[in-house]
PDB file of C-alpha atoms in Angstrom:
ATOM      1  CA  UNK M   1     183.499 102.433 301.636  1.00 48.00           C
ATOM      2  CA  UNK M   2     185.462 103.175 304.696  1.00 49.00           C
ATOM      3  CA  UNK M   3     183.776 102.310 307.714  1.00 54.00           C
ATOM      4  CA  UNK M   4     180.119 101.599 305.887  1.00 62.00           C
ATOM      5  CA  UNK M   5     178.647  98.236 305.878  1.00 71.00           C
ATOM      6  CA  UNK M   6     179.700  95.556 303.190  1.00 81.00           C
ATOM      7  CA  UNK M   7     178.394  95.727 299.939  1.00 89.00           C
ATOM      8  CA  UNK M   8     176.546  92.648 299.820  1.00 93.00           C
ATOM      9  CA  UNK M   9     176.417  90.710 295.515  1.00 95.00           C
ATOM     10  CA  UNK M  10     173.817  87.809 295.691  1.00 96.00           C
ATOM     11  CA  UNK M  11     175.021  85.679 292.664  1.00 96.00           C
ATOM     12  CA  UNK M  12     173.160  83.982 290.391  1.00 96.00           C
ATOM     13  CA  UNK M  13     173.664  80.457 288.312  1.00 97.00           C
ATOM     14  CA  UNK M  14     175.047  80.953 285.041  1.00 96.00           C
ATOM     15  CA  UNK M  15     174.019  78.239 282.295  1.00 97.00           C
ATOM     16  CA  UNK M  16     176.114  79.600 279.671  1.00 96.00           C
ATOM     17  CA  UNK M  17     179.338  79.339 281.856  1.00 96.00           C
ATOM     18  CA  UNK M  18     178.146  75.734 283.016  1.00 97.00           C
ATOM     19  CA  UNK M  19     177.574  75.197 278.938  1.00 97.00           C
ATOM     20  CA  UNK M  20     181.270  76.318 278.186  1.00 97.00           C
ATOM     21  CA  UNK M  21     182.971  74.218 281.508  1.00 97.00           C
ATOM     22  CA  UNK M  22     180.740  70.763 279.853  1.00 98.00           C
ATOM     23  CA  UNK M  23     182.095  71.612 276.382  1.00 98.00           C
ATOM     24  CA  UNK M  24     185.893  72.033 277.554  1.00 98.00           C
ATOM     25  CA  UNK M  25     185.378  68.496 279.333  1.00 98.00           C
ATOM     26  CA  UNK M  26     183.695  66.852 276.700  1.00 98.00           C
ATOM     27  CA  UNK M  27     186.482  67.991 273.780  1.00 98.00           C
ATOM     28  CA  UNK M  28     188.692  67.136 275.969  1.00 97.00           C
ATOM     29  CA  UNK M  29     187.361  63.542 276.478  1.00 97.00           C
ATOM     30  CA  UNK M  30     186.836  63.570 272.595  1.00 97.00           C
ATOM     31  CA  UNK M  31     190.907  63.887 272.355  1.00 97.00           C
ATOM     32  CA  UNK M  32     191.401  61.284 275.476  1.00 96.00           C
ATOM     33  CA  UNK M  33     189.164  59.201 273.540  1.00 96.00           C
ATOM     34  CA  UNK M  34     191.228  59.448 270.390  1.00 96.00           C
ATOM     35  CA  UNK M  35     195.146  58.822 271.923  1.00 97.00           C
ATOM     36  CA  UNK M  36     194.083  55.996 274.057  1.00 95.00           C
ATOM     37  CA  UNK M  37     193.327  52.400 273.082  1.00 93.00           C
ATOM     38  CA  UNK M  38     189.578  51.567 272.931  1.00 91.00           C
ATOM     39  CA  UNK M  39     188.437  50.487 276.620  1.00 94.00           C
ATOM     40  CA  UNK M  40     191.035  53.024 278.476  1.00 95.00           C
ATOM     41  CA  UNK M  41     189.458  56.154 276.052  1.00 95.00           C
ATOM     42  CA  UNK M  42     186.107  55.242 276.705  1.00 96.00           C
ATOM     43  CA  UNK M  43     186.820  54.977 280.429  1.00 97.00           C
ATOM     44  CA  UNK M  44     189.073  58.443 281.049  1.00 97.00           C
ATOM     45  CA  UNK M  45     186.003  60.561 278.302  1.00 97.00           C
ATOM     46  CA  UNK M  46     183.550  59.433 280.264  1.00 97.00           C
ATOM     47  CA  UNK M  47     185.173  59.917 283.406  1.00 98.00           C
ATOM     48  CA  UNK M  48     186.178  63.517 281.686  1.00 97.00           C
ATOM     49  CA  UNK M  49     182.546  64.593 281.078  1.00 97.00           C
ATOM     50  CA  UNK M  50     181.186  63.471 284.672  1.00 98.00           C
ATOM     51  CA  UNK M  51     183.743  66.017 286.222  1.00 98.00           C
ATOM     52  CA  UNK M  52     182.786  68.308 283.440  1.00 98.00           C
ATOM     53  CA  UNK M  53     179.576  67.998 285.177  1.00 98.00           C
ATOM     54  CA  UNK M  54     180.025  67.848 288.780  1.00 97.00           C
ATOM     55  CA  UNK M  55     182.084  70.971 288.165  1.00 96.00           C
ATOM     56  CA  UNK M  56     179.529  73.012 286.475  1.00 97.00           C
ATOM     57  CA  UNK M  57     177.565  72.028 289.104  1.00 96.00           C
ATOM     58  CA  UNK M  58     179.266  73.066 291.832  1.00 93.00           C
ATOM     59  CA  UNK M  59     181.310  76.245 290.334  1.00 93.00           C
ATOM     60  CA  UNK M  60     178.352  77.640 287.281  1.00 95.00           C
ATOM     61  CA  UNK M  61     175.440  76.616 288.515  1.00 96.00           C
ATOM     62  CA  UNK M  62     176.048  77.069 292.241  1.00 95.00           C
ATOM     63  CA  UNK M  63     173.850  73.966 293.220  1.00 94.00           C
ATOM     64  CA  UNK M  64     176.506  72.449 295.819  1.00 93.00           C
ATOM     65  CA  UNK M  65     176.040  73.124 299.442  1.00 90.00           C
ATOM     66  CA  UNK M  66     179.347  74.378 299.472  1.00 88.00           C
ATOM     67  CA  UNK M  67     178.967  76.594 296.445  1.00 92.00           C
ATOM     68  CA  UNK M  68     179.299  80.501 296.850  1.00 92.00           C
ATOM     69  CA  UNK M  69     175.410  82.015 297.085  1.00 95.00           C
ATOM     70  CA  UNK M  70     176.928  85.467 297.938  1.00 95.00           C
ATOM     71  CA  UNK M  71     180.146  87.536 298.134  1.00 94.00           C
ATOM     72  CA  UNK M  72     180.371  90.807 300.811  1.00 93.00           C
ATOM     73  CA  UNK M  73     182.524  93.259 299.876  1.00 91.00           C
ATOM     74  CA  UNK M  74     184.607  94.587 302.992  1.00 82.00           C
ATOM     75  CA  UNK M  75     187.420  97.618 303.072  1.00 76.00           C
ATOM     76  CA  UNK M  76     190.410  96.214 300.920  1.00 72.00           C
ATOM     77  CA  UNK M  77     191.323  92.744 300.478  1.00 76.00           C
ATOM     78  CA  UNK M  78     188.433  91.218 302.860  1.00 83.00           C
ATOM     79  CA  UNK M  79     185.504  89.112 301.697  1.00 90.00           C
ATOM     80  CA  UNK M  80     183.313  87.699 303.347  1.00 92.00           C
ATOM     81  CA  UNK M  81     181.684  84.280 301.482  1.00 92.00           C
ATOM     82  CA  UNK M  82     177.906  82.984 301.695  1.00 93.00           C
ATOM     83  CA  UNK M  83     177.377  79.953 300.750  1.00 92.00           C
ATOM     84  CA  UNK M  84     174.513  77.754 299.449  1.00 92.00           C
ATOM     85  CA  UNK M  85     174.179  75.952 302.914  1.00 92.00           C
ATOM     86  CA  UNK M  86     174.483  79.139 305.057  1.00 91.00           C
ATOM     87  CA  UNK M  87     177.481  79.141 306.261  1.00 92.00           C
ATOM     88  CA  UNK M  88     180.071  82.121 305.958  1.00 92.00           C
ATOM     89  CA  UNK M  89     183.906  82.185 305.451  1.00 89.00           C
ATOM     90  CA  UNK M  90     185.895  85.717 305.874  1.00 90.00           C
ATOM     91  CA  UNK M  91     188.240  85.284 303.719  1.00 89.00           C
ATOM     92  CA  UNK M  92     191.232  87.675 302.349  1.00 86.00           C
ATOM     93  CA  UNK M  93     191.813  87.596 298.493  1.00 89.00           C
ATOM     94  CA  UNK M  94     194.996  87.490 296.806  1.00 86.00           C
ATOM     95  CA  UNK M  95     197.338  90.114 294.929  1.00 85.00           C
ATOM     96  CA  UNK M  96     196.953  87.736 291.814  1.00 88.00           C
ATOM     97  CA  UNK M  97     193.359  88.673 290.590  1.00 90.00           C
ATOM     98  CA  UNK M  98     192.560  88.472 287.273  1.00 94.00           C
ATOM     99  CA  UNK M  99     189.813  91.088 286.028  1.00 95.00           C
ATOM    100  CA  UNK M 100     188.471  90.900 282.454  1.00 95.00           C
ATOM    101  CA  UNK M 101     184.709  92.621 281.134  1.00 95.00           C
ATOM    102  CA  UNK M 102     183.968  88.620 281.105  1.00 94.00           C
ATOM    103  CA  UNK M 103     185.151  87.678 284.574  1.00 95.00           C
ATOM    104  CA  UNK M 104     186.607  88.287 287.737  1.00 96.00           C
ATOM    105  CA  UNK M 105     188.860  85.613 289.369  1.00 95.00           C
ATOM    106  CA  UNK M 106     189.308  86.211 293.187  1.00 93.00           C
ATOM    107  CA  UNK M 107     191.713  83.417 295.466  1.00 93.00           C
ATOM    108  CA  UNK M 108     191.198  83.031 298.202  1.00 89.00           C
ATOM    109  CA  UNK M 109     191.616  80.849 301.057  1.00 80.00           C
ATOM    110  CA  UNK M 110     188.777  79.566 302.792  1.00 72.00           C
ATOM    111  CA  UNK M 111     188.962  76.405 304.594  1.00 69.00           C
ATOM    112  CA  UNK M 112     190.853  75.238 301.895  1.00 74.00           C
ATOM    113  CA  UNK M 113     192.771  77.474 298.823  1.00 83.00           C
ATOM    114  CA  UNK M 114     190.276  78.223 295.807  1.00 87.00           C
ATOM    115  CA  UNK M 115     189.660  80.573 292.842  1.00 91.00           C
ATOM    116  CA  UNK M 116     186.020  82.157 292.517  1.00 93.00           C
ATOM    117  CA  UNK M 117     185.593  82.867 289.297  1.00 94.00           C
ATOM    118  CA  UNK M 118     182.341  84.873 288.714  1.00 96.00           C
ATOM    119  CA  UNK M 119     181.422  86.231 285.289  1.00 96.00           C
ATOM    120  CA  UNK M 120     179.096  89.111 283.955  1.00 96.00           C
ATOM    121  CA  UNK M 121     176.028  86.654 283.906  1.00 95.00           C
ATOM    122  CA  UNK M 122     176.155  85.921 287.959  1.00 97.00           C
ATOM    123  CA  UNK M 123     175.980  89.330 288.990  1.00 95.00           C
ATOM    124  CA  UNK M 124     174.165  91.326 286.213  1.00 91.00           C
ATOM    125  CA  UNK M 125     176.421  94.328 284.757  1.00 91.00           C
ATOM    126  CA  UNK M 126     175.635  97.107 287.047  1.00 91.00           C
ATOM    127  CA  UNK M 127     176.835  94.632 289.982  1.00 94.00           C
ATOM    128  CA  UNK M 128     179.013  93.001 287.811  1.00 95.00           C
ATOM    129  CA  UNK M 129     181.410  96.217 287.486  1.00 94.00           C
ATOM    130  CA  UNK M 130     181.234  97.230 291.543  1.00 92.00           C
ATOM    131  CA  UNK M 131     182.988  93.795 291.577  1.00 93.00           C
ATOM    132  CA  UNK M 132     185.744  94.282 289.275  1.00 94.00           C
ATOM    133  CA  UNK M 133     186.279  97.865 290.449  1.00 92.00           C
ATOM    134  CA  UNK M 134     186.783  96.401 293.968  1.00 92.00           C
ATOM    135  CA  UNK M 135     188.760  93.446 292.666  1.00 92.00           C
ATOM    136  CA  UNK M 136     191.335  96.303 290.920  1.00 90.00           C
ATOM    137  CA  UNK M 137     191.096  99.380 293.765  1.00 87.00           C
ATOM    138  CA  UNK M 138     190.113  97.073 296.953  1.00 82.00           C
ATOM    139  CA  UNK M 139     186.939  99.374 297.247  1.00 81.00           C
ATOM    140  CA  UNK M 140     184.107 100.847 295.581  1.00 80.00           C
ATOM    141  CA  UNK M 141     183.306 104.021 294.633  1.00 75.00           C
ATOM    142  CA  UNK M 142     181.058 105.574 297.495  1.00 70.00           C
ATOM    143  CA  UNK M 143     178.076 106.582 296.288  1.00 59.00           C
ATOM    144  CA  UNK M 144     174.403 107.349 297.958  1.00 50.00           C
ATOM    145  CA  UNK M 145     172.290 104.417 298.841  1.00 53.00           C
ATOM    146  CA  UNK M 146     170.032 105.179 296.778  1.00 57.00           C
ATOM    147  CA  UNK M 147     172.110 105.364 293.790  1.00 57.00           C
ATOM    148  CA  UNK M 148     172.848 101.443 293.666  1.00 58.00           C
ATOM    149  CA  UNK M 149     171.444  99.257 291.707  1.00 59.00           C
ATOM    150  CA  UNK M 150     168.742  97.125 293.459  1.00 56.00           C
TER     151      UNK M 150
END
């Protein structure tokens, strides 16, 4: 990709990931609610499950304004990050990604530090393995235009 425009990944909400961030916060509020006397359980689960919520919403099912709509690929570590509201962040990632056939976890530091994780189901698997190959080599493989996947 050296010199060529970004390669531009619209992403897409992911239920099932939303589905498995609720669960974690709602087993985990199941165990708060267990250790801790009656009124303080109740309080921290339910307080548990609302950020179980507010998080899938924000980080599965990309409904917050500051939520990432769409990731351009750049030469090496840049990125360039789209979000729901329109406005962009170049951003460089870290040396500490972690790349699995699931996911891909990118940090980065935008105008504050976070982790984008994006899994298999936001991308769709032919876009879904451009991303991990530039999240391992810092580039894709160049290939015709008309050989990627629409």
């Amino acid at each position: 990709m050296t010199g060529s425009a970004p390669l531009r990944l619209d992403l897409s909400p992911s239920p099932g990931f939303a589905a498995g961030i609720v669960g974690a916060h709602l087993v985990a509020g199941v165990c708060a609610a267990l250790v801790l006397p009656a009124a303080a359980g109740t309080v921290v689960a339910a307080l548990l499950v609302a950020l179980g919520l507010a998080t899938a919403r924000d980080r599965a099912l990309l409904r917050a304004a500051r939520s990432p709509r769409a990731l351009e690929l750049g030469d090496a570590d840049a990125l360039v990050v789209v979000c729901a509201d329109g406005r962009r962040f170049a951003t460089a990632v870290g040396r500490r990604r972690w790349v699995t056939r699931a996911c891909v976890a990118l940090p980065v530091r935008l105008p504050q530090r976070r982790t984008l994780l994006v899994t298999r189901a936001m991308l769709g698997e032919p876009r879904f393995r451009l991303l991990r190959l530039w999240a391992l080599w810092g580039r894709v493989p160049d290939v015709a235009a008309g050989q990627l996947p629409a």
